[in-house]
Amino acid sequence: MPNAPYRVVQWTTGNVGKSSVEAIAKNPNYELVGLYAWSKDKSGRDAGELAGIGPLGVKATNDVDALLALKPDVVVYNPMWINVDELVRILEAGVNVVASASFITGHNLGDDRARLEEACQRGGSTLFGSGVSPGFAELLAIVAATSCDRIDKITIAESADTTLYDSPDTERPVGFGTAIDDPELQPMAAKGTAVFAEAVRLVADAIGVTLDEIKCVSEYAQTTEDLVMASWTIPAGHVAGVYASWQGIVGGKTVIDINVRWKKGQTLDPDWQLDGDGWKITIEGRPTVNMAVGFLPPQDMIENAKSIEDFFVLGHIMTAMPPIHAIPAVLAAAPGIVTYNDLPLPQARGVVSTA
């Protein structure tokens, strides 16, 4: 670690961004020096206030030039969807970026990937994306695969009941709330989860496989009754269940399958039954390795929670932390776009509780 803390600018204060601000503020290895918030109502407010913690003495701003003038070591970039022009501007200024956004390898971006790579070279900066939902599941699969002398197939399956997850802006793009007979529905899951194609490529690169094809297979389930949630309602006959399976294929055989199954409510048709929330990772081969990954709140959180909504922050933390923990390795890497395959194993520094 450096003699002085790494200077960090946080980019946005959505759900994941808030958890990121809190984590950076608490970690002695980092110093929060700036905060970008695009909306005028957040500009000028204290970063801690926006994150729901105590004041930090850092004011949010929508002035990109002012933030870059701070000469931060790194930007922690947490928008759900990346803005290529924005990232090019940051990288060209010589500022490294770690992201939890819809970015892992950048190969879904076409010519825009080359723009990002060129920006890194011009600025001498590095771009790393852990992906979303969250990105560390692929890393766990990559590590588990090192125990095999033969790999037939790698599957990462995420399942979640998202009934209480109130984020229509991020859920509508994958199909939630769309009429089950809407002719525009079928490709929505693929478009909304396109970053999973990059996750498939990441795993393929890790095991040295050249894929012939990456394709998405999607399914939908409808609610048979109006599903009323905190900020929106899904009418009967509309999508309340989404399944998307991104498959890496070699010689007609699926060797990597990264999939999600999300559902809402108890009136689904077909009636999908989930075996708990979390991830099941399977490395089929010799040996076959099975891994179930779940998450629970710590005891102090259970004791202080006022409602079930208080536990939603766990998912935000799990998305925010992988890029933060990757910062030291990213700053030590050569300029360019890097993935987990280019970095040493991330280390969780500065977060051990001594209380």
mmCIF file of N, CA, C and O in Angstrom, residues 47-94:
data_model
loop_
_atom_site.group_PDB
_atom_site.id
_atom_site.type_symbol
_atom_site.label_atom_id
_atom_site.label_comp_id
_atom_site.label_asym_id
_atom_site.label_seq_id
_atom_site.Cartn_x
_atom_site.Cartn_y
_atom_site.Cartn_z
ATOM 1 N N ALA A 47 -20.845 15.008 0.599
ATOM 2 C CA ALA A 47 -20.838 13.616 0.140
ATOM 3 C C ALA A 47 -21.415 12.680 1.196
ATOM 4 O O ALA A 47 -22.152 11.740 0.881
ATOM 5 N N GLY A 48 -21.084 12.934 2.447
ATOM 6 C CA GLY A 48 -21.606 12.096 3.518
ATOM 7 C C GLY A 48 -23.108 12.212 3.659
ATOM 8 O O GLY A 48 -23.798 11.221 3.914
ATOM 9 N N GLU A 49 -23.616 13.416 3.495
ATOM 10 C CA GLU A 49 -25.066 13.614 3.550
ATOM 11 C C GLU A 49 -25.753 12.827 2.439
ATOM 12 O O GLU A 49 -26.767 12.157 2.666
ATOM 13 N N LEU A 50 -25.208 12.897 1.238
ATOM 14 C CA LEU A 50 -25.800 12.168 0.113
ATOM 15 C C LEU A 50 -25.720 10.657 0.304
ATOM 16 O O LEU A 50 -26.580 9.924 -0.179
ATOM 17 N N ALA A 51 -24.697 10.206 1.008
ATOM 18 C CA ALA A 51 -24.532 8.768 1.248
ATOM 19 C C ALA A 51 -25.298 8.287 2.474
ATOM 20 O O ALA A 51 -25.316 7.086 2.754
ATOM 21 N N GLY A 52 -25.883 9.206 3.216
ATOM 22 C CA GLY A 52 -26.648 8.832 4.401
ATOM 23 C C GLY A 52 -25.796 8.577 5.618
ATOM 24 O O GLY A 52 -26.220 7.887 6.550
ATOM 25 N N ILE A 53 -24.574 9.150 5.632
ATOM 26 C CA ILE A 53 -23.698 9.039 6.795
ATOM 27 C C ILE A 53 -23.348 10.446 7.263
ATOM 28 O O ILE A 53 -23.886 11.423 6.753
ATOM 29 N N GLY A 54 -22.451 10.581 8.211
ATOM 30 C CA GLY A 54 -22.074 11.897 8.719
ATOM 31 C C GLY A 54 -21.331 12.720 7.686
ATOM 32 O O GLY A 54 -20.789 12.180 6.719
ATOM 33 N N PRO A 55 -21.281 14.045 7.876
ATOM 34 C CA PRO A 55 -20.578 14.927 6.931
ATOM 35 C C PRO A 55 -19.118 14.516 6.762
ATOM 36 O O PRO A 55 -18.451 14.121 7.712
ATOM 37 N N LEU A 56 -18.636 14.648 5.522
ATOM 38 C CA LEU A 56 -17.260 14.264 5.206
ATOM 39 C C LEU A 56 -16.406 15.447 4.781
ATOM 40 O O LEU A 56 -15.197 15.303 4.580
ATOM 41 N N GLY A 57 -17.027 16.605 4.601
ATOM 42 C CA GLY A 57 -16.272 17.777 4.190
ATOM 43 C C GLY A 57 -15.907 17.794 2.724
ATOM 44 O O GLY A 57 -15.053 18.573 2.294
ATOM 45 N N VAL A 58 -16.563 16.957 1.931
ATOM 46 C CA VAL A 58 -16.345 16.913 0.483
ATOM 47 C C VAL A 58 -17.680 17.218 -0.179
ATOM 48 O O VAL A 58 -18.677 16.538 0.074
ATOM 49 N N LYS A 59 -17.695 18.239 -1.023
ATOM 50 C CA LYS A 59 -18.925 18.665 -1.661
ATOM 51 C C LYS A 59 -19.082 18.015 -3.037
ATOM 52 O O LYS A 59 -18.128 17.924 -3.811
ATOM 53 N N ALA A 60 -20.297 17.601 -3.349
ATOM 54 C CA ALA A 60 -20.589 17.061 -4.673
ATOM 55 C C ALA A 60 -20.578 18.186 -5.692
ATOM 56 O O ALA A 60 -20.892 19.343 -5.379
ATOM 57 N N THR A 61 -20.214 17.842 -6.920
ATOM 58 C CA THR A 61 -20.212 18.816 -8.004
ATOM 59 C C THR A 61 -20.514 18.118 -9.318
ATOM 60 O O THR A 61 -20.268 16.919 -9.462
ATOM 61 N N ASN A 62 -21.056 18.876 -10.279
ATOM 62 C CA ASN A 62 -21.215 18.354 -11.635
ATOM 63 C C ASN A 62 -20.197 18.974 -12.579
ATOM 64 O O ASN A 62 -20.323 18.871 -13.799
ATOM 65 N N ASP A 63 -19.167 19.577 -12.019
ATOM 66 C CA ASP A 63 -18.081 20.204 -12.783
ATOM 67 C C ASP A 63 -16.960 19.179 -12.974
ATOM 68 O O ASP A 63 -16.128 18.971 -12.086
ATOM 69 N N VAL A 64 -16.945 18.545 -14.133
ATOM 70 C CA VAL A 64 -15.971 17.490 -14.394
ATOM 71 C C VAL A 64 -14.550 18.048 -14.387
ATOM 72 O O VAL A 64 -13.620 17.430 -13.853
ATOM 73 N N ASP A 65 -14.368 19.221 -14.983
ATOM 74 C CA ASP A 65 -13.027 19.812 -15.031
ATOM 75 C C ASP A 65 -12.478 20.049 -13.623
ATOM 76 O O ASP A 65 -11.283 19.829 -13.369
ATOM 77 N N ALA A 66 -13.333 20.501 -12.715
ATOM 78 C CA ALA A 66 -12.894 20.748 -11.343
ATOM 79 C C ALA A 66 -12.461 19.455 -10.663
ATOM 80 O O ALA A 66 -11.472 19.427 -9.912
ATOM 81 N N LEU A 67 -13.164 18.371 -10.930
ATOM 82 C CA LEU A 67 -12.804 17.086 -10.329
ATOM 83 C C LEU A 67 -11.494 16.560 -10.900
ATOM 84 O O LEU A 67 -10.645 16.056 -10.155
ATOM 85 N N LEU A 68 -11.309 16.684 -12.199
ATOM 86 C CA LEU A 68 -10.068 16.220 -12.802
ATOM 87 C C LEU A 68 -8.881 17.072 -12.359
ATOM 88 O O LEU A 68 -7.752 16.571 -12.259
ATOM 89 N N ALA A 69 -9.139 18.345 -12.060
ATOM 90 C CA ALA A 69 -8.076 19.240 -11.589
ATOM 91 C C ALA A 69 -7.567 18.841 -10.213
ATOM 92 O O ALA A 69 -6.465 19.253 -9.814
ATOM 93 N N LEU A 70 -8.334 18.026 -9.497
ATOM 94 C CA LEU A 70 -7.899 17.539 -8.186
ATOM 95 C C LEU A 70 -6.774 16.512 -8.309
ATOM 96 O O LEU A 70 -6.171 16.128 -7.309
ATOM 97 N N LYS A 71 -6.507 16.061 -9.518
ATOM 98 C CA LYS A 71 -5.472 15.050 -9.781
ATOM 99 C C LYS A 71 -5.672 13.793 -8.924
ATOM 100 O O LYS A 71 -4.750 13.322 -8.240
ATOM 101 N N PRO A 72 -6.868 13.209 -8.975
ATOM 102 C CA PRO A 72 -7.075 11.978 -8.200
ATOM 103 C C PRO A 72 -6.279 10.819 -8.797
ATOM 104 O O PRO A 72 -5.934 10.826 -9.988
ATOM 105 N N ASP A 73 -5.991 9.848 -7.961
ATOM 106 C CA ASP A 73 -5.353 8.633 -8.460
ATOM 107 C C ASP A 73 -6.343 7.776 -9.237
ATOM 108 O O ASP A 73 -5.961 7.075 -10.178
ATOM 109 N N VAL A 74 -7.600 7.834 -8.830
ATOM 110 C CA VAL A 74 -8.579 6.917 -9.396
ATOM 111 C C VAL A 74 -9.981 7.488 -9.253
ATOM 112 O O VAL A 74 -10.284 8.203 -8.303
ATOM 113 N N VAL A 75 -10.819 7.168 -10.214
ATOM 114 C CA VAL A 75 -12.254 7.416 -10.132
ATOM 115 C C VAL A 75 -12.945 6.082 -9.894
ATOM 116 O O VAL A 75 -12.691 5.102 -10.621
ATOM 117 N N VAL A 76 -13.802 6.029 -8.889
ATOM 118 C CA VAL A 76 -14.653 4.866 -8.662
ATOM 119 C C VAL A 76 -15.975 5.161 -9.365
ATOM 120 O O VAL A 76 -16.723 6.038 -8.952
ATOM 121 N N TYR A 77 -16.235 4.425 -10.434
ATOM 122 C CA TYR A 77 -17.292 4.761 -11.388
ATOM 123 C C TYR A 77 -18.460 3.794 -11.210
ATOM 124 O O TYR A 77 -18.347 2.614 -11.535
ATOM 125 N N ASN A 78 -19.594 4.294 -10.697
ATOM 126 C CA ASN A 78 -20.699 3.409 -10.331
ATOM 127 C C ASN A 78 -22.018 3.585 -11.074
ATOM 128 O O ASN A 78 -23.026 3.019 -10.624
ATOM 129 N N PRO A 79 -22.088 4.342 -12.173
ATOM 130 C CA PRO A 79 -23.366 4.346 -12.907
ATOM 131 C C PRO A 79 -23.709 2.936 -13.391
ATOM 132 O O PRO A 79 -22.817 2.120 -13.635
ATOM 133 N N MET A 80 -25.003 2.657 -13.541
ATOM 134 C CA MET A 80 -25.401 1.347 -14.059
ATOM 135 C C MET A 80 -24.900 1.148 -15.480
ATOM 136 O O MET A 80 -24.383 0.087 -15.840
ATOM 137 N N TRP A 81 -25.043 2.181 -16.317
ATOM 138 C CA TRP A 81 -24.627 2.113 -17.714
ATOM 139 C C TRP A 81 -23.485 3.083 -17.932
ATOM 140 O O TRP A 81 -23.538 4.225 -17.496
ATOM 141 N N ILE A 82 -22.448 2.649 -18.623
ATOM 142 C CA ILE A 82 -21.297 3.513 -18.825
ATOM 143 C C ILE A 82 -21.607 4.587 -19.860
ATOM 144 O O ILE A 82 -22.430 4.413 -20.755
ATOM 145 N N ASN A 83 -20.925 5.716 -19.735
ATOM 146 C CA ASN A 83 -20.955 6.793 -20.720
ATOM 147 C C ASN A 83 -19.553 6.851 -21.314
ATOM 148 O O ASN A 83 -18.606 7.258 -20.639
ATOM 149 N N VAL A 84 -19.414 6.419 -22.553
ATOM 150 C CA VAL A 84 -18.094 6.289 -23.159
ATOM 151 C C VAL A 84 -17.396 7.641 -23.249
ATOM 152 O O VAL A 84 -16.203 7.756 -22.932
ATOM 153 N N ASP A 85 -18.120 8.687 -23.656
ATOM 154 C CA ASP A 85 -17.510 10.017 -23.754
ATOM 155 C C ASP A 85 -16.978 10.472 -22.399
ATOM 156 O O ASP A 85 -15.888 11.054 -22.309
ATOM 157 N N GLU A 86 -17.732 10.199 -21.361
ATOM 158 C CA GLU A 86 -17.341 10.566 -20.007
ATOM 159 C C GLU A 86 -16.069 9.827 -19.597
ATOM 160 O O GLU A 86 -15.121 10.427 -19.062
ATOM 161 N N LEU A 87 -16.033 8.527 -19.856
ATOM 162 C CA LEU A 87 -14.865 7.736 -19.489
ATOM 163 C C LEU A 87 -13.630 8.149 -20.286
ATOM 164 O O LEU A 87 -12.526 8.201 -19.743
ATOM 165 N N VAL A 88 -13.809 8.441 -21.562
ATOM 166 C CA VAL A 88 -12.680 8.894 -22.379
ATOM 167 C C VAL A 88 -12.086 10.169 -21.784
ATOM 168 O O VAL A 88 -10.856 10.318 -21.678
ATOM 169 N N ARG A 89 -12.943 11.079 -21.372
ATOM 170 C CA ARG A 89 -12.479 12.336 -20.786
ATOM 171 C C ARG A 89 -11.666 12.101 -19.513
ATOM 172 O O ARG A 89 -10.621 12.717 -19.303
ATOM 173 N N ILE A 90 -12.134 11.195 -18.672
ATOM 174 C CA ILE A 90 -11.428 10.892 -17.415
ATOM 175 C C ILE A 90 -10.083 10.221 -17.705
ATOM 176 O O ILE A 90 -9.038 10.610 -17.167
ATOM 177 N N LEU A 91 -10.103 9.211 -18.566
ATOM 178 C CA LEU A 91 -8.896 8.429 -18.853
ATOM 179 C C LEU A 91 -7.843 9.270 -19.567
ATOM 180 O O LEU A 91 -6.646 9.148 -19.289
ATOM 181 N N GLU A 92 -8.272 10.132 -20.484
ATOM 182 C CA GLU A 92 -7.327 10.995 -21.189
ATOM 183 C C GLU A 92 -6.638 11.971 -20.245
ATOM 184 O O GLU A 92 -5.513 12.407 -20.499
ATOM 185 N N ALA A 93 -7.308 12.298 -19.147
ATOM 186 C CA ALA A 93 -6.727 13.199 -18.156
ATOM 187 C C ALA A 93 -5.709 12.497 -17.269
ATOM 188 O O ALA A 93 -5.138 13.110 -16.353
ATOM 189 N N GLY A 94 -5.470 11.206 -17.518
ATOM 190 C CA GLY A 94 -4.480 10.465 -16.750
ATOM 191 C C GLY A 94 -5.007 9.890 -15.458
ATOM 192 O O GLY A 94 -4.222 9.513 -14.575
#
